[in-house]
Amino acid sequence: LIAFDRDALLREFYFPHVGQETHTKGEPFRIGVWANGQFNWVPDGWEIKRDYLNDSLVTDVELRSEAMGLRIVMNDLVDFEENLYLKKISVENLGQKAKEVRIFLAHDFAIYGNDIGVTLIQIHLPALFLFILPLMPQGAAHTIKAGQ
C-alpha cells in the first residue's frame, strides 16, 4: 500500500503487509524540479491536480508551474500480483525556448519504522525494485523543446 498527501507526495509505504511494516514514518518523499537554474520543491509554486486514470487505481497527477513554464504528469501504480511499485513522470515544456530540466526524488525511508542506520533498499525476495531511466553520458542532460 502506498498513500499520497494533498500535495501528491508519497507519505505512506507499507510492504509487504498493508498496515504493518511502514517504511516512511509518515514523512514525505519529496519531489524537486530544476529548470534552467531555477529550483522548486513541490508544492511550492505548483498548481496540483489529483485524479485517477479512467477505470483504474493508477494515479493521474498534474503539476503545473507558470513561473517555470512546465507541466509534469505523474502516474503511480502498485501491481496487485507482483511486489512492484512503478512511477512514470512525463515533462512538458510550456515555453517557446528549450529547457534543461532535472527531477529530484528525495526518498526519506525509515525501513520497518526505524530511521537509525537505515539501508536504502532492503530486499526480501521475491521483491523487485525497478527504476527506468534514460541512459545518458555522465554530466549530460536531456533538453526538451517547446511543444514536447
XYZ file of C-alpha atoms in Angstrom:
148
model
C 0.000 0.000 0.000
C 1.196 3.487 -0.818
C -0.606 6.696 0.094
C -0.137 10.303 -1.005
C -0.911 13.579 0.755
C -2.847 16.536 -0.707
C 0.361 17.775 -2.386
C 0.756 14.451 -4.254
C 3.798 13.497 -2.144
C 4.162 9.865 -1.098
C 3.636 9.690 2.707
C 2.964 6.024 3.458
C 4.730 2.972 2.067
C 3.688 -0.370 3.568
C 5.436 -3.550 2.463
C 4.960 -6.485 2.437
C 1.801 -6.329 4.617
C -0.709 -3.473 4.481
C -0.823 -1.599 7.786
C 2.091 -3.428 9.383
C 5.577 -2.706 8.046
C 5.750 1.040 7.455
C 8.809 2.377 5.695
C 8.249 6.150 5.901
C 7.116 7.065 9.444
C 4.722 9.465 7.672
C 7.490 11.723 6.349
C 7.074 12.862 2.722
C 9.067 11.574 -0.226
C 9.762 14.982 -1.761
C 9.881 15.979 -5.423
C 12.115 18.790 -6.632
C 12.260 20.335 -10.084
C 15.208 22.248 -11.542
C 14.857 24.038 -14.879
C 17.454 26.380 -16.375
C 18.914 27.335 -12.997
C 15.593 27.718 -11.155
C 14.625 25.164 -8.455
C 11.378 24.473 -6.577
C 10.191 21.729 -4.260
C 6.637 20.543 -4.871
C 4.184 22.056 -3.807
C 5.919 25.489 -3.676
C 4.872 27.393 -6.809
C 2.999 24.448 -8.336
C -0.679 24.072 -9.206
C -1.615 20.453 -8.427
C -4.478 18.393 -9.854
C -5.021 14.889 -8.457
C -7.107 12.159 -10.063
C -7.015 8.544 -11.263
C -6.810 7.246 -14.816
C -10.211 6.001 -16.031
C -11.326 2.655 -14.603
C -8.063 2.073 -12.725
C -6.183 2.647 -9.489
C -3.356 4.390 -11.375
C -2.822 7.952 -10.186
C -3.063 10.821 -12.654
C -1.353 13.819 -11.087
C -0.663 17.041 -12.976
C 1.809 19.619 -11.694
C 1.877 22.972 -13.467
C 4.223 25.882 -12.845
C 3.696 29.005 -14.917
C 6.891 30.518 -13.444
C 8.988 27.562 -14.637
C 6.928 27.057 -17.803
C 6.477 23.340 -17.109
C 3.710 20.771 -16.910
C 4.553 17.470 -15.235
C 2.286 14.422 -15.255
C 2.929 11.587 -12.802
C 1.309 8.156 -12.808
C 1.808 5.724 -9.919
C 0.672 2.152 -9.539
C 1.128 -0.835 -7.284
C 0.783 -4.149 -9.082
C -1.745 -6.446 -7.423
C 0.015 -9.665 -8.416
C 3.716 -8.790 -8.131
C 5.611 -6.834 -5.460
C 6.024 -3.873 -7.757
C 5.556 -0.104 -7.420
C 6.014 1.987 -10.587
C 6.109 5.750 -11.112
C 6.024 7.330 -14.557
C 6.985 11.004 -14.892
C 6.337 12.996 -18.086
C 7.565 16.566 -18.517
C 6.154 19.108 -20.982
C 7.810 22.410 -21.793
C 5.123 25.134 -21.924
C 7.538 27.787 -23.159
C 8.962 28.726 -26.541
C 12.642 28.079 -25.700
C 14.366 24.749 -25.000
C 14.975 23.973 -21.314
C 17.266 21.733 -19.348
C 15.098 20.010 -16.720
C 16.097 17.816 -13.786
C 13.711 15.947 -11.496
C 14.831 15.176 -7.931
C 13.137 12.411 -5.937
C 14.130 12.704 -2.255
C 13.093 9.463 -0.546
C 13.038 9.538 3.261
C 12.920 5.813 4.002
C 12.573 4.504 7.548
C 12.788 0.745 6.912
C 10.406 -1.076 9.277
C 9.766 2.265 11.008
C 13.408 2.649 12.028
C 15.244 5.798 10.917
C 18.539 4.915 12.621
C 21.131 3.180 10.463
C 18.698 2.708 7.604
C 19.865 0.955 4.467
C 18.095 2.493 1.478
C 16.807 -0.745 -0.002
C 16.412 -3.952 1.943
C 15.337 -6.682 -0.454
C 13.283 -9.650 0.698
C 12.737 -11.943 -2.259
C 10.506 -12.082 -4.217
C 10.683 -8.278 -4.301
C 11.647 -6.149 -7.250
C 12.705 -2.522 -7.208
C 12.839 -1.178 -10.743
C 13.905 2.260 -11.861
C 13.700 3.026 -15.575
C 15.836 5.987 -16.579
C 17.198 7.079 -19.950
C 20.850 6.224 -20.336
C 22.918 9.347 -20.888
C 26.617 10.113 -20.556
C 27.738 11.404 -17.168
C 27.048 15.134 -16.881
C 24.659 15.093 -19.851
C 21.110 16.377 -19.555
C 18.060 15.887 -21.716
C 16.758 19.078 -23.317
C 13.061 19.307 -24.055
C 11.913 21.518 -26.868
C 8.808 23.682 -26.941
C 5.650 21.655 -27.521
C 7.179 18.293 -26.472
